Coordinates of C-alpha atoms and ligand atoms in Angstrom, one line a residue:
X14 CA 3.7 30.6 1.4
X15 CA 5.5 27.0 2.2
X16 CA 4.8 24.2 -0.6
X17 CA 4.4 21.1 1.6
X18 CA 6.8 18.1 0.2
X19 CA 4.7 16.2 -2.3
X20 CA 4.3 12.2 -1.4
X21 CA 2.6 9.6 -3.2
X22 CA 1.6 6.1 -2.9
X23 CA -0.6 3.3 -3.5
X24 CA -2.3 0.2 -3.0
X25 CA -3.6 -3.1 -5.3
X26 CA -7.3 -3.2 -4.6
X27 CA -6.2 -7.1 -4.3
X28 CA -9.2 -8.5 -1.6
X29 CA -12.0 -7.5 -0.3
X30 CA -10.8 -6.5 2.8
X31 CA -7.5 -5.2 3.9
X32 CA -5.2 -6.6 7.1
X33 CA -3.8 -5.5 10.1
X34 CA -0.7 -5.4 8.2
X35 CA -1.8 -2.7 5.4
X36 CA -3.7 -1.1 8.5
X37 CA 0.1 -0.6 10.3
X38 CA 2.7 -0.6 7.8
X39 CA 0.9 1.6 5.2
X40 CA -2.3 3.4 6.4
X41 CA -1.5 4.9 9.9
X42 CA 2.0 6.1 8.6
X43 CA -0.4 7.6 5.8
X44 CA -2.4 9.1 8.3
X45 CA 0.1 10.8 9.8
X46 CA 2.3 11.8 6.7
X47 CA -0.9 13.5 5.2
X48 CA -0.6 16.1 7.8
X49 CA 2.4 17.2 6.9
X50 CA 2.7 16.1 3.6
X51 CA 1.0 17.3 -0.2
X52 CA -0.4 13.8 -0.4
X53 CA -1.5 11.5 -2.9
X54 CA -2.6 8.0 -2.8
X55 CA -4.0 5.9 -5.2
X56 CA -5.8 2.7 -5.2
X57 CA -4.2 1.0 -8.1
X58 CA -6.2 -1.5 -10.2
X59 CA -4.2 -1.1 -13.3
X60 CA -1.7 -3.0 -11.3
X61 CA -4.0 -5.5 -10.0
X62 CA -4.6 -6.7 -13.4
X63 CA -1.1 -8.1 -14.0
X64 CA -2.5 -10.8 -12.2
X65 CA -5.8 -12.5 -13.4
X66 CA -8.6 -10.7 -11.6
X67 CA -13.0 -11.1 -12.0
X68 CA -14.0 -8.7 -13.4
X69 CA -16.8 -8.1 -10.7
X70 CA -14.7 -8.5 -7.5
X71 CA -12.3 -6.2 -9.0
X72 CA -14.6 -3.3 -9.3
X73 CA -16.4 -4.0 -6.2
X74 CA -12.5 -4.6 -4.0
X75 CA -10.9 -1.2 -5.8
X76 CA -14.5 0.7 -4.1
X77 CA -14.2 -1.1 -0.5
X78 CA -10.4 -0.4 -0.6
X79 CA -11.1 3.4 -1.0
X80 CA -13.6 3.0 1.9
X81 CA -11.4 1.5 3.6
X82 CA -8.7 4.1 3.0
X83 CA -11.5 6.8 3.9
X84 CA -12.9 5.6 7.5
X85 CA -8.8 4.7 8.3
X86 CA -8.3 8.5 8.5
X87 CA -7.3 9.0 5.1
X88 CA -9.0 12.5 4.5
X89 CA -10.2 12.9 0.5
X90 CA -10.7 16.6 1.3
X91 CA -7.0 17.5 2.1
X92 CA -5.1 14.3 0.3
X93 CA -5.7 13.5 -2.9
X94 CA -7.3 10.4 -3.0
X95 CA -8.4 8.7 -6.3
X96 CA -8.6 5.4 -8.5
X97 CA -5.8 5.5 -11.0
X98 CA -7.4 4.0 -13.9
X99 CA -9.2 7.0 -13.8
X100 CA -6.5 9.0 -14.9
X101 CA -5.3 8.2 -18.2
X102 CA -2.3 9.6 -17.9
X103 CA -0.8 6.8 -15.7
X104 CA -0.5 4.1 -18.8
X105 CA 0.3 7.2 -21.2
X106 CA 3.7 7.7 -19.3
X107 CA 4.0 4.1 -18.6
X108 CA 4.4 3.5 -22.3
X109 CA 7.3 6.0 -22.6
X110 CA 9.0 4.5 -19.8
X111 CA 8.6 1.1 -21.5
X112 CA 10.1 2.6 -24.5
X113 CA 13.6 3.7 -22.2
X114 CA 13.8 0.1 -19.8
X115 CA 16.0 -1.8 -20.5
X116 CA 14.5 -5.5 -20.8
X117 CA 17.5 -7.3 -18.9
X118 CA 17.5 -3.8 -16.3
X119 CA 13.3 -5.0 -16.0
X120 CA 14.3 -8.9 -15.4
X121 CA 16.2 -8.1 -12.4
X122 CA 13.2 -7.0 -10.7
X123 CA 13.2 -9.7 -7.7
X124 CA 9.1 -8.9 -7.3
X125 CA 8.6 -10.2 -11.0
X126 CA 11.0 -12.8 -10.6
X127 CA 9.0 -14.4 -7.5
X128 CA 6.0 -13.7 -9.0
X129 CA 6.8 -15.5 -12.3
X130 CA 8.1 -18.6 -10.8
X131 CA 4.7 -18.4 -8.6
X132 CA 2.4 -18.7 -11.9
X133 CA 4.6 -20.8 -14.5
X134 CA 6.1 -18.7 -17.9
X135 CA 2.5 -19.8 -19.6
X136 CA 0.4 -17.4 -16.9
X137 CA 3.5 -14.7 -16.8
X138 CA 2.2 -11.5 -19.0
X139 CA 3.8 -8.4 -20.3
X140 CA 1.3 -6.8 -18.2
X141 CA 3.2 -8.3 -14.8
X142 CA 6.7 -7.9 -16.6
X143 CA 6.2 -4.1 -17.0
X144 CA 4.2 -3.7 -13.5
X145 CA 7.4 -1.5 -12.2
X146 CA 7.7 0.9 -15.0
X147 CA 3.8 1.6 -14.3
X148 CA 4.6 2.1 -10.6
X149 CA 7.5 4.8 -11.9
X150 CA 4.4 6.3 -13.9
X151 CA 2.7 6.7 -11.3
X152 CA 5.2 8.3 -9.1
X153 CA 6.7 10.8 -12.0
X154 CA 3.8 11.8 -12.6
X155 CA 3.2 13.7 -9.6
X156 CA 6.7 15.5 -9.0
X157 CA 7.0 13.3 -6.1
X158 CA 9.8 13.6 -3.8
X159 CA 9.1 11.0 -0.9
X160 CA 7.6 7.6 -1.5
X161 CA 6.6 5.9 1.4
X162 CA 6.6 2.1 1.0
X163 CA 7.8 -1.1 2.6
X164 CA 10.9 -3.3 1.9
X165 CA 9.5 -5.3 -1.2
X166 CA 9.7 -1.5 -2.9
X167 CA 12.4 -0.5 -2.8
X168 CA 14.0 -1.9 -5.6
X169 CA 10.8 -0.6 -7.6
X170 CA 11.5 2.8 -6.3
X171 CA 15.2 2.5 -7.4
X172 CA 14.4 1.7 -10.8
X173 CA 12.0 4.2 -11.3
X174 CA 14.5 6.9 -10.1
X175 CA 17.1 5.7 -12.6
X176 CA 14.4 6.0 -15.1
X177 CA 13.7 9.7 -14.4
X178 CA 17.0 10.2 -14.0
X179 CA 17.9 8.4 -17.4
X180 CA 14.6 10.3 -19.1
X181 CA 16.2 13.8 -18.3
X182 CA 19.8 13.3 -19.5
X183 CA 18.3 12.1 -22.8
X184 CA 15.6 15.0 -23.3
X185 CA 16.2 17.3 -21.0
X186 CA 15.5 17.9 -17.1
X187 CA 11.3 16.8 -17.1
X188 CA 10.9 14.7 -13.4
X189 CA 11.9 15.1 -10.1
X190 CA 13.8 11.9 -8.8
X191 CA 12.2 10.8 -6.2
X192 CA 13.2 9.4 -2.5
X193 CA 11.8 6.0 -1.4
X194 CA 11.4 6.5 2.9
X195 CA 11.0 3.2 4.2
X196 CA 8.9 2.1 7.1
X197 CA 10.2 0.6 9.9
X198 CA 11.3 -2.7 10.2
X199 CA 9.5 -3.2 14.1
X200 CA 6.2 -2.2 11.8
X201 CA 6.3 -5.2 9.9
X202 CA 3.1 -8.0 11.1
X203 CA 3.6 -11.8 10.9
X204 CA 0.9 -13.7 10.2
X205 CA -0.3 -14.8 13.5
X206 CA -0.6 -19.2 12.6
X207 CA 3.0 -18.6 11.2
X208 CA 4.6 -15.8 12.6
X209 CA 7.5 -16.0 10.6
X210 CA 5.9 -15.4 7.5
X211 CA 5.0 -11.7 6.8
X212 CA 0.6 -11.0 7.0
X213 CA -0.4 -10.8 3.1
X214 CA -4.3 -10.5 2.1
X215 CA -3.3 -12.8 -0.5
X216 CA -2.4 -15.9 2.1
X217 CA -3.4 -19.4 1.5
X218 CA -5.0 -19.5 4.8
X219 CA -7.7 -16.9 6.8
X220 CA -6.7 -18.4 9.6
X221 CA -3.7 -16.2 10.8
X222 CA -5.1 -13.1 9.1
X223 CA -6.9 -10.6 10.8
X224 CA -8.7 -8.1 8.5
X225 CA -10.3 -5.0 9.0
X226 CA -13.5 -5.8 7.9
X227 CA -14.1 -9.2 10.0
X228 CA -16.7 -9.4 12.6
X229 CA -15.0 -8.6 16.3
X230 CA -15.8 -11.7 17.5
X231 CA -13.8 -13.2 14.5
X232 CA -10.7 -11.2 15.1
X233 CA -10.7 -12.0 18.7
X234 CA -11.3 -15.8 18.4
X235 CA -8.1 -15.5 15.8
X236 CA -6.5 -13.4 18.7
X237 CA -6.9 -15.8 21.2
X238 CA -5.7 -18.7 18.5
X239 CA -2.8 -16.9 17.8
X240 CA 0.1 -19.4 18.2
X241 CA 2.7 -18.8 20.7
X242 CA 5.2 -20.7 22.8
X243 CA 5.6 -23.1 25.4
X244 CA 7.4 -20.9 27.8
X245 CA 5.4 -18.8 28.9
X246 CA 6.1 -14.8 29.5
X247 CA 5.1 -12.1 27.8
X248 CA 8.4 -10.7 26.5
X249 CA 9.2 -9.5 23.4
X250 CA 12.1 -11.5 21.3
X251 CA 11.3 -12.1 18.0
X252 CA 14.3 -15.2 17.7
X253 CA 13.1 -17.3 20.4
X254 CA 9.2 -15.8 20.9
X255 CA 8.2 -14.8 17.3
X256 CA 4.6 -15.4 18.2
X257 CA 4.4 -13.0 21.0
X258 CA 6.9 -10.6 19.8
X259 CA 4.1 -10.7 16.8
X260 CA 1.5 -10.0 19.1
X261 CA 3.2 -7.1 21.2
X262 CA 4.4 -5.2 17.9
X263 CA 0.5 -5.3 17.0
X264 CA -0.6 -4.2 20.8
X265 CA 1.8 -1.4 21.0
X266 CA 1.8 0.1 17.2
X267 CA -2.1 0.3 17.5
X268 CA -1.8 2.5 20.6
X269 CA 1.1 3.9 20.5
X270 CA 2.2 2.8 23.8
X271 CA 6.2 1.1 24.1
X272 CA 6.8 -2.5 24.3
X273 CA 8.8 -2.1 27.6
X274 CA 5.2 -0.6 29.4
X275 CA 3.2 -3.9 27.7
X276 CA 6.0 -6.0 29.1
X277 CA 5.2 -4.5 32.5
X278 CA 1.9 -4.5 32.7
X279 CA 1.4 -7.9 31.7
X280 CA 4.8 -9.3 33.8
X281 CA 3.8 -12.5 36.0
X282 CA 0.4 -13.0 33.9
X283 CA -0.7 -15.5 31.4
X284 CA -0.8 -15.5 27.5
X285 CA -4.7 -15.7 27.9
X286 CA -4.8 -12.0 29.8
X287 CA -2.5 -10.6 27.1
X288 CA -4.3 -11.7 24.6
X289 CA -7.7 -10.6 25.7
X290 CA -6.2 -7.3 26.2
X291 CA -4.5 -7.2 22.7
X292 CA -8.7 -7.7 21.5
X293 CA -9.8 -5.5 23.3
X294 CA -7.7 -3.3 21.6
X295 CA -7.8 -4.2 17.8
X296 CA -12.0 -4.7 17.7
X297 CA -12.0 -1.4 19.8
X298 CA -10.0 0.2 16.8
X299 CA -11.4 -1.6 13.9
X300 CA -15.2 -1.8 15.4
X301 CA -15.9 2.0 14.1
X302 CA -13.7 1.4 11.1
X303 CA -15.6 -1.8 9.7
X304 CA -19.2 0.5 10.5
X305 CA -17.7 3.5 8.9
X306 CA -16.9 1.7 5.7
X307 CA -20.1 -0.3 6.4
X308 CA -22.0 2.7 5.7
X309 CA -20.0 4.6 2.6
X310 CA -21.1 1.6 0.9
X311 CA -24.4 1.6 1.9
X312 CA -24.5 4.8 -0.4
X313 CA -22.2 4.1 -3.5
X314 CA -22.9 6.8 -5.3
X315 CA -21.7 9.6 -2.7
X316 CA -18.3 7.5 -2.4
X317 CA -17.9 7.6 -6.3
X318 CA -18.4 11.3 -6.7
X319 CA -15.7 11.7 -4.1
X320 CA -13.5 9.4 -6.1
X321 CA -14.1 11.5 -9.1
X322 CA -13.5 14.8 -7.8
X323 CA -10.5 13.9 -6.1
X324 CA -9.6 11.9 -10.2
X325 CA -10.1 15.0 -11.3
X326 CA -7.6 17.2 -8.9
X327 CA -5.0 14.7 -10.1
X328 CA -5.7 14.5 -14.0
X329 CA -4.6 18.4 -13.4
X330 CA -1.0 17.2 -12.2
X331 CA -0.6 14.7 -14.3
X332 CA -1.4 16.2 -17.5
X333 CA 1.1 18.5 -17.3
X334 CA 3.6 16.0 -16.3
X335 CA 2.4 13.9 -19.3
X336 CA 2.4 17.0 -22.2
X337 CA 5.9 18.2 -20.7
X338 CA 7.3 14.3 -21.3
X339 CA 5.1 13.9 -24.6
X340 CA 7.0 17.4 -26.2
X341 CA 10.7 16.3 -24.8
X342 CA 10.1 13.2 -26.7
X343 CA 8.7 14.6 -29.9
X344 CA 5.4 13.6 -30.0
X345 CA 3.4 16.3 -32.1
X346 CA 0.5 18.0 -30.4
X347 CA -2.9 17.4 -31.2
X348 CA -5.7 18.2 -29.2
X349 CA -5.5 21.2 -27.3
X350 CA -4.4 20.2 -24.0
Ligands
ATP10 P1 -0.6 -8.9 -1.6 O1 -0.7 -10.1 -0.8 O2 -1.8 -8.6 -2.5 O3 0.7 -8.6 -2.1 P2 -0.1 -7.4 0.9 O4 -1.2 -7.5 1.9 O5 1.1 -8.1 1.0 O6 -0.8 -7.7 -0.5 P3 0.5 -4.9 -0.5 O7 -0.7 -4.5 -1.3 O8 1.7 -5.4 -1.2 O9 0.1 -5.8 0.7 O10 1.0 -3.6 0.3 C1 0.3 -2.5 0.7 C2 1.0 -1.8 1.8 O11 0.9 -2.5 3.0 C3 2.5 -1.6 1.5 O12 2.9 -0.3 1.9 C4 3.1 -2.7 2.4 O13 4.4 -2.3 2.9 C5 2.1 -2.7 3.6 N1 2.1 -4.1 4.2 C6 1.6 -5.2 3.7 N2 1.7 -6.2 4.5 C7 2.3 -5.8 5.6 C8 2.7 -6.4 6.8 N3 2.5 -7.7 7.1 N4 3.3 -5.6 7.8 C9 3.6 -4.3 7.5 N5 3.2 -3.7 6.4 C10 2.6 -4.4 5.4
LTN11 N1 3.7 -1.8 -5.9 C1 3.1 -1.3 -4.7 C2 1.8 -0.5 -5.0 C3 2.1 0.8 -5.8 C4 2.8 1.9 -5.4 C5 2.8 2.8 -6.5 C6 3.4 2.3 -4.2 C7 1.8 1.0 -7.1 N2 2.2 2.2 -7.5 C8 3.4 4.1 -6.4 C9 4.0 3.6 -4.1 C10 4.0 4.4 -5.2 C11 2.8 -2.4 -3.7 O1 2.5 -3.5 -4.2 N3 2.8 -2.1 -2.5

């Protein structure tokens, strides 16, 4: 029998609906890696909460995100796909890791340092200081050996293999060190008012954002808004045409065809064609999506008991990670576990 390579990662249930961005960079890669791949991905609220969240929209975003995960093409029956509050073990072995991070080794973290200097040292918690060494956690937890992410990870992935790596020379080999596998540059979206800035779901304005869950005739009027140049041409460079280069990266990463076969089918026409075509395209491919998730949570329940089971598949892993660690360290045994 061959053990498929284990893989983990995760997403902050952060709005209520996720964008083209998420839809690119993270879930289609996800779709494709589960395949292949012993795969586990978590929706993760615990880290959510490092910045102030209501209560309410928290629990309603972390069930529409797993939705959203589910009608993408994530499949809950062959990769594990849960809510990581719901297993405890994730701020068990965060708090061990605290215990072996260094604070100035924590400080260099470039996420917390941006994110900091966002909200003012008064709104800056422990909780958002130590969001990395809960990210490790999550990740060691699993035996993971590749961690799909983009960019702005790396650095987290880093520290957590120096933490693992750090955690076994002091008691004794516990975790796999894991491999961060980066995606693409070309797959990174711009937001489409300012396509120099990356697409975030938590940007000032809507206006450049096109999420999954909008009505079509939303994401195409933001299509057909989409700023561009003065030029004219439909050619892909992203110094002098960011805009369109934008645009075409979106076309051709949705389906799957090259930029040099856009280019040439939309040579000699105007940016009005191309972008009706490029709306086509994204409501055709997000239409059935935003029904799908439409209808899991038109029955709430059967989505939660999916959630659980799949909870449940991953408390097994990660108990065992957790009572191998809590032994190497010396905490005594209580409960039978
Ligand atoms: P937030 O604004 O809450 O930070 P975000 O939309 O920037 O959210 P994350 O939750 O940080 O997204 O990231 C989830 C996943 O989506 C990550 O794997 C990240 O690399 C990917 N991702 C996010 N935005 C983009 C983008 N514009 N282009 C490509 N991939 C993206
Ligand atoms: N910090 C990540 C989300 C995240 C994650 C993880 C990704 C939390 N835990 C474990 C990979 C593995 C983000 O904001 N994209």
């Amino acid at each position: 029998m061959t053990t498929k390579t284990r893989l983990y990662s995760g997403m902050q249930p952060s709005a209520e609906s996720l964008q083209i961005g998420n839809y690119i960079g993270a879930l289609l890669n996800w779709k494709a890696l589960q395949e292949t791949h012993d795969a586990f991905f978590s929706i993760v609220d615990l880290h959510a909460l490092t910045v102030p969240q209501d209560p309410a929209l928290l629990a309603a975003n972390t069930r529409r995100t797993a939705a959203q995960y589910i009608a993408a093409g994530i499949d809950p029956a062959s990769s594990t796909l849960y809510v990581q509050s719901h297993v405890p073990a994730h701020a068990e072995l965060a708090w061990l890791l605290n215990t072996i991070t260094g604070f100035g080794e924590a400080s260099r973290m470039t996420q917390f340092k941006d994110k900091s200097a966002r909200h003012g040292a008064e709104a800056t918690t422990v909780g958002l200081f130590a969001y990395p060494v809960l990210m490790a956690a999550d990740i060691l937890l699993y035996d993971t050996e590749i961690v799909p992410v983009g960019e702005d990870q790396r650095q987290h992935v880093e520290l957590t293999r120096d933490l693992a790596t750090r955690f076994n020379a002091r008691f004794g080999e516990t975790f796999v060190v894991p491999e961060a596998s980066i995606v693409r540059e070309t797959a990174k979206i711009y937001d489409l008012q300012n396509p120099t800035a990356k697409m975030s779901k938590s940007a000032e304005s809507h206006a450049g954002v096109l999420w999954m869950l909008d009505e079509p005739s939303v994401t195409a009027k933001k299509i057909m808004r989409a700023v561009t140049d003065a030029e004219g041409g439909v050619v892909f460079d992203r110094e002098n045409k960011p805009g369109v280069a934008n645009l075409l990266t979106i076309y051709s990463s949705i389906t799957g065809r090259t930029i040099a076969s856009l280019e040439d089918e939309y040579a000699g026409r105007g940016y009005g064609d191309f972008k009706k075509g490029l709306a086509e395209v994204v409501t055709g491919t997000f239409g059935p999506v935003r029904q799908r998730v439409i209808e899991m949570l038109d029955d709430p329940a059967e989505l939660d008991r999916t959630l659980a089971a799949n909870a449940d598949r991953a408390a097994a892993v990660a108990g065992e990670t957790l009572a191998r660690a809590y032994d190497r360290v010396g905490l005594l045994r209580g409960r039978t576990r």
